[in-house]
Amino acid sequence: MTASTLRVAPGLVSEQAWSRICSVLTAAALLVAAAIHAIVIPEHLAEWWPAAAFFLVCAVGQAVLATALFTPAGPAAAFTAVWSSVATIGLYLWSRTAGLPFAPSHDAGAHSLVGSHAGHAVGGRGNGVPVFPGAQAASNVESVGALDLAALGAELFVIALGISLLPRRSRRFTTNAVLGCGVTLWVLRATVLS
């Protein structure tokens, strides 16, 4: 990588310094996401143990990737961080829009959770997931909480900065592939899933 491919003004910061800054920020975002995933383990353990196990794996994996960014395997760690974040975001979006078909159902608008999902929407009832007339009595669509959005933001940050840590050819391919995933999901949502 050269300073010009990173869009850094010549003389402003060296290529090595820029790479180090991106590594530190990517690692910090991974650690934020890992901490959030660790925080929600107890509440998910009370609901459904496979969800708690998933969050444990996410938290440990993200913490390991954060430290791996500073080893000679840095580009491989960045590549893994980007694609694991894409996968985690995809699973998150699925659980908040259509619901995971393998997850247990909740009473529509009536279940109350602890932690990030606690409380009610202003003027609403239950967990904040809209209840439409004629809707099923139970749903496996999860509500959106503040911790969810914080983890989502951290993972989006990991994707953006993680891509900048990749070698030029991998960076181009990965950027196009991530964009392709997003466009594909958007088209599916607009046509098949509507």
mmCIF file of C-alpha atoms in Angstrom:
data_model
loop_
_atom_site.group_PDB
_atom_site.id
_atom_site.type_symbol
_atom_site.label_atom_id
_atom_site.label_comp_id
_atom_site.label_asym_id
_atom_site.label_seq_id
_atom_site.Cartn_x
_atom_site.Cartn_y
_atom_site.Cartn_z
ATOM 1 C CA MET A 1 0.000 0.000 0.000
ATOM 2 C CA THR A 2 1.140 3.495 -0.654
ATOM 3 C CA ALA A 3 0.068 6.720 0.938
ATOM 4 C CA SER A 4 -1.606 7.753 -2.315
ATOM 5 C CA THR A 5 -3.790 4.618 -2.423
ATOM 6 C CA LEU A 6 -4.939 5.402 1.105
ATOM 7 C CA ARG A 7 -5.921 8.924 0.041
ATOM 8 C CA VAL A 8 -3.532 10.465 2.538
ATOM 9 C CA ALA A 9 -2.041 13.812 1.620
ATOM 10 C CA PRO A 10 1.698 13.458 0.972
ATOM 11 C CA GLY A 11 3.697 14.517 4.000
ATOM 12 C CA LEU A 12 0.633 14.676 6.268
ATOM 13 C CA VAL A 13 1.124 11.211 7.733
ATOM 14 C CA SER A 14 3.325 8.330 6.679
ATOM 15 C CA GLU A 15 1.896 5.146 5.202
ATOM 16 C CA GLN A 16 3.076 3.186 8.214
ATOM 17 C CA ALA A 17 1.528 5.665 10.658
ATOM 18 C CA TRP A 18 -1.768 5.659 8.743
ATOM 19 C CA SER A 19 -1.858 1.863 8.752
ATOM 20 C CA ARG A 20 -1.164 1.865 12.488
ATOM 21 C CA ILE A 21 -3.957 4.375 13.145
ATOM 22 C CA CYS A 22 -6.411 2.262 11.125
ATOM 23 C CA SER A 23 -5.304 -0.891 12.961
ATOM 24 C CA VAL A 24 -5.809 0.725 16.366
ATOM 25 C CA LEU A 25 -9.234 2.127 15.429
ATOM 26 C CA THR A 26 -10.355 -1.188 13.901
ATOM 27 C CA ALA A 27 -9.181 -3.061 16.999
ATOM 28 C CA ALA A 28 -11.008 -0.560 19.227
ATOM 29 C CA ALA A 29 -14.235 -1.039 17.252
ATOM 30 C CA LEU A 30 -13.835 -4.818 17.486
ATOM 31 C CA LEU A 31 -13.376 -4.543 21.250
ATOM 32 C CA VAL A 32 -16.480 -2.344 21.568
ATOM 33 C CA ALA A 33 -18.537 -4.915 19.631
ATOM 34 C CA ALA A 34 -16.996 -7.748 21.694
ATOM 35 C CA ALA A 35 -17.855 -5.986 24.953
ATOM 36 C CA ILE A 36 -21.464 -5.421 23.853
ATOM 37 C CA HIS A 37 -21.804 -9.046 22.789
ATOM 38 C CA ALA A 38 -20.411 -10.137 26.166
ATOM 39 C CA ILE A 39 -22.837 -7.846 28.025
ATOM 40 C CA VAL A 40 -25.908 -9.416 26.380
ATOM 41 C CA ILE A 41 -24.910 -13.041 27.060
ATOM 42 C CA PRO A 42 -26.797 -13.322 30.415
ATOM 43 C CA GLU A 43 -30.103 -11.985 29.073
ATOM 44 C CA HIS A 44 -29.942 -14.306 26.052
ATOM 45 C CA LEU A 45 -28.964 -17.246 28.261
ATOM 46 C CA ALA A 46 -32.205 -16.712 30.167
ATOM 47 C CA GLU A 47 -34.163 -16.849 26.889
ATOM 48 C CA TRP A 48 -32.420 -19.381 24.684
ATOM 49 C CA TRP A 49 -28.963 -20.877 25.317
ATOM 50 C CA PRO A 50 -27.915 -21.168 21.619
ATOM 51 C CA ALA A 51 -28.224 -17.379 21.327
ATOM 52 C CA ALA A 52 -26.013 -16.941 24.392
ATOM 53 C CA ALA A 53 -23.462 -19.347 22.899
ATOM 54 C CA PHE A 54 -23.481 -17.335 19.661
ATOM 55 C CA PHE A 55 -22.785 -14.093 21.553
ATOM 56 C CA LEU A 56 -19.992 -15.783 23.505
ATOM 57 C CA VAL A 57 -18.350 -16.961 20.268
ATOM 58 C CA CYS A 58 -18.776 -13.469 18.771
ATOM 59 C CA ALA A 59 -17.262 -11.749 21.801
ATOM 60 C CA VAL A 60 -14.259 -14.071 22.006
ATOM 61 C CA GLY A 61 -13.719 -14.047 18.235
ATOM 62 C CA GLN A 62 -13.815 -10.269 18.025
ATOM 63 C CA ALA A 63 -11.404 -9.896 20.933
ATOM 64 C CA VAL A 64 -8.992 -12.367 19.315
ATOM 65 C CA LEU A 65 -9.235 -10.542 15.968
ATOM 66 C CA ALA A 66 -8.534 -7.229 17.691
ATOM 67 C CA THR A 67 -5.241 -8.549 19.022
ATOM 68 C CA ALA A 68 -4.400 -10.352 15.751
ATOM 69 C CA LEU A 69 -4.456 -7.045 13.858
ATOM 70 C CA PHE A 70 -1.081 -6.263 15.447
ATOM 71 C CA THR A 71 0.640 -9.480 14.383
ATOM 72 C CA PRO A 72 2.254 -10.384 11.052
ATOM 73 C CA ALA A 73 -1.102 -11.959 10.142
ATOM 74 C CA GLY A 74 -2.640 -8.460 10.116
ATOM 75 C CA PRO A 75 -4.114 -8.529 6.571
ATOM 76 C CA ALA A 76 -5.647 -11.975 7.137
ATOM 77 C CA ALA A 77 -7.044 -10.768 10.468
ATOM 78 C CA ALA A 78 -8.460 -7.657 8.782
ATOM 79 C CA PHE A 79 -10.049 -9.784 6.054
ATOM 80 C CA THR A 80 -11.569 -12.092 8.689
ATOM 81 C CA ALA A 81 -12.766 -9.107 10.744
ATOM 82 C CA VAL A 82 -14.471 -7.559 7.724
ATOM 83 C CA TRP A 83 -16.292 -10.711 6.640
ATOM 84 C CA SER A 84 -17.229 -11.840 10.140
ATOM 85 C CA SER A 85 -18.702 -8.368 10.707
ATOM 86 C CA VAL A 86 -20.625 -8.597 7.420
ATOM 87 C CA ALA A 87 -22.001 -11.984 8.517
ATOM 88 C CA THR A 88 -22.897 -10.719 11.994
ATOM 89 C CA ILE A 89 -24.684 -7.682 10.552
ATOM 90 C CA GLY A 90 -26.531 -9.928 8.108
ATOM 91 C CA LEU A 91 -27.729 -12.167 10.935
ATOM 92 C CA TYR A 92 -28.695 -9.103 12.976
ATOM 93 C CA LEU A 93 -30.740 -7.643 10.110
ATOM 94 C CA TRP A 94 -32.436 -10.984 9.520
ATOM 95 C CA SER A 95 -33.373 -11.274 13.211
ATOM 96 C CA ARG A 96 -34.787 -7.739 13.297
ATOM 97 C CA THR A 97 -36.751 -7.821 10.034
ATOM 98 C CA ALA A 98 -38.015 -11.294 9.170
ATOM 99 C CA GLY A 99 -37.044 -13.184 12.321
ATOM 100 C CA LEU A 100 -34.771 -16.183 12.542
ATOM 101 C CA PRO A 101 -36.795 -19.283 11.628
ATOM 102 C CA PHE A 102 -34.823 -21.428 14.074
ATOM 103 C CA ALA A 103 -35.223 -19.020 17.017
ATOM 104 C CA PRO A 104 -38.030 -19.359 19.568
ATOM 105 C CA SER A 105 -41.126 -17.214 19.105
ATOM 106 C CA HIS A 106 -42.185 -14.380 21.379
ATOM 107 C CA ASP A 107 -45.717 -13.218 22.089
ATOM 108 C CA ALA A 108 -46.344 -10.358 19.672
ATOM 109 C CA GLY A 109 -45.988 -7.075 21.533
ATOM 110 C CA ALA A 110 -46.167 -8.760 24.914
ATOM 111 C CA HIS A 111 -42.804 -10.231 25.841
ATOM 112 C CA SER A 112 -40.587 -8.245 28.131
ATOM 113 C CA LEU A 113 -36.858 -8.751 28.267
ATOM 114 C CA VAL A 114 -34.090 -7.405 30.439
ATOM 115 C CA GLY A 115 -31.072 -5.356 29.460
ATOM 116 C CA SER A 116 -30.897 -3.682 26.074
ATOM 117 C CA HIS A 117 -34.391 -4.840 25.123
ATOM 118 C CA ALA A 118 -36.085 -3.641 28.318
ATOM 119 C CA GLY A 119 -38.885 -1.143 28.415
ATOM 120 C CA HIS A 120 -41.564 -0.108 26.036
ATOM 121 C CA ALA A 121 -41.648 2.128 23.005
ATOM 122 C CA VAL A 122 -43.185 5.526 23.683
ATOM 123 C CA GLY A 123 -46.869 5.185 22.965
ATOM 124 C CA GLY A 124 -46.403 1.476 22.296
ATOM 125 C CA ARG A 125 -46.690 -1.780 24.126
ATOM 126 C CA GLY A 126 -44.441 -4.738 24.608
ATOM 127 C CA ASN A 127 -40.953 -4.797 23.147
ATOM 128 C CA GLY A 128 -41.363 -2.122 20.486
ATOM 129 C CA VAL A 129 -41.908 -4.504 17.584
ATOM 130 C CA PRO A 130 -45.033 -3.255 15.791
ATOM 131 C CA VAL A 131 -48.095 -5.458 16.154
ATOM 132 C CA PHE A 132 -50.199 -5.280 13.013
ATOM 133 C CA PRO A 133 -53.877 -6.261 12.874
ATOM 134 C CA GLY A 134 -54.161 -9.885 11.812
ATOM 135 C CA ALA A 135 -50.527 -10.596 12.734
ATOM 136 C CA GLN A 136 -49.550 -13.902 14.209
ATOM 137 C CA ALA A 137 -49.918 -14.268 17.959
ATOM 138 C CA ALA A 138 -46.236 -15.063 18.275
ATOM 139 C CA SER A 139 -43.228 -13.788 16.387
ATOM 140 C CA ASN A 140 -39.515 -14.480 16.354
ATOM 141 C CA VAL A 141 -38.664 -10.931 15.215
ATOM 142 C CA GLU A 142 -36.492 -9.274 17.842
ATOM 143 C CA SER A 143 -36.833 -5.676 18.952
ATOM 144 C CA VAL A 144 -34.068 -3.129 18.384
ATOM 145 C CA GLY A 145 -32.272 -1.747 21.417
ATOM 146 C CA ALA A 146 -29.596 0.841 22.088
ATOM 147 C CA LEU A 147 -26.884 -1.800 22.571
ATOM 148 C CA ASP A 148 -27.910 -3.385 19.260
ATOM 149 C CA LEU A 149 -27.352 -0.110 17.458
ATOM 150 C CA ALA A 150 -24.029 0.502 19.221
ATOM 151 C CA ALA A 151 -22.756 -2.953 18.179
ATOM 152 C CA LEU A 152 -24.044 -2.380 14.646
ATOM 153 C CA GLY A 153 -22.180 0.931 14.453
ATOM 154 C CA ALA A 154 -18.972 -0.645 15.743
ATOM 155 C CA GLU A 155 -19.220 -3.477 13.201
ATOM 156 C CA LEU A 156 -19.852 -1.034 10.339
ATOM 157 C CA PHE A 157 -16.745 0.830 11.497
ATOM 158 C CA VAL A 158 -14.794 -2.458 11.466
ATOM 159 C CA ILE A 159 -15.874 -3.059 7.863
ATOM 160 C CA ALA A 160 -14.916 0.430 6.681
ATOM 161 C CA LEU A 161 -11.539 0.556 8.405
ATOM 162 C CA GLY A 162 -10.798 -3.150 8.015
ATOM 163 C CA ILE A 163 -11.058 -2.820 4.246
ATOM 164 C CA SER A 164 -8.490 -0.015 4.329
ATOM 165 C CA LEU A 165 -6.011 -2.413 6.000
ATOM 166 C CA LEU A 166 -6.171 -4.911 3.146
ATOM 167 C CA PRO A 167 -3.669 -5.037 0.284
ATOM 168 C CA ARG A 168 -4.826 -3.023 -2.728
ATOM 169 C CA ARG A 169 -6.120 -5.949 -4.814
ATOM 170 C CA SER A 170 -7.945 -7.512 -1.864
ATOM 171 C CA ARG A 171 -9.322 -4.105 -0.887
ATOM 172 C CA ARG A 172 -10.890 -3.623 -4.323
ATOM 173 C CA PHE A 173 -12.387 -7.138 -4.389
ATOM 174 C CA THR A 174 -13.676 -6.920 -0.811
ATOM 175 C CA THR A 175 -15.238 -3.490 -1.321
ATOM 176 C CA ASN A 176 -17.066 -4.704 -4.427
ATOM 177 C CA ALA A 177 -18.163 -7.925 -2.717
ATOM 178 C CA VAL A 178 -19.507 -6.095 0.350
ATOM 179 C CA LEU A 179 -21.356 -3.681 -1.935
ATOM 180 C CA GLY A 180 -22.699 -6.658 -3.908
ATOM 181 C CA CYS A 181 -23.995 -8.268 -0.711
ATOM 182 C CA GLY A 182 -25.778 -5.050 0.245
ATOM 183 C CA VAL A 183 -27.348 -4.559 -3.176
ATOM 184 C CA THR A 184 -28.432 -8.200 -3.313
ATOM 185 C CA LEU A 185 -30.148 -7.944 0.080
ATOM 186 C CA TRP A 186 -31.798 -4.686 -0.929
ATOM 187 C CA VAL A 187 -33.139 -6.204 -4.167
ATOM 188 C CA LEU A 188 -34.341 -9.330 -2.336
ATOM 189 C CA ARG A 189 -36.111 -7.191 0.250
ATOM 190 C CA ALA A 190 -37.726 -5.035 -2.437
ATOM 191 C CA THR A 191 -38.919 -7.972 -4.556
ATOM 192 C CA VAL A 192 -39.014 -11.455 -3.079
ATOM 193 C CA LEU A 193 -39.314 -10.646 0.622
ATOM 194 C CA SER A 194 -41.878 -7.869 0.387
#
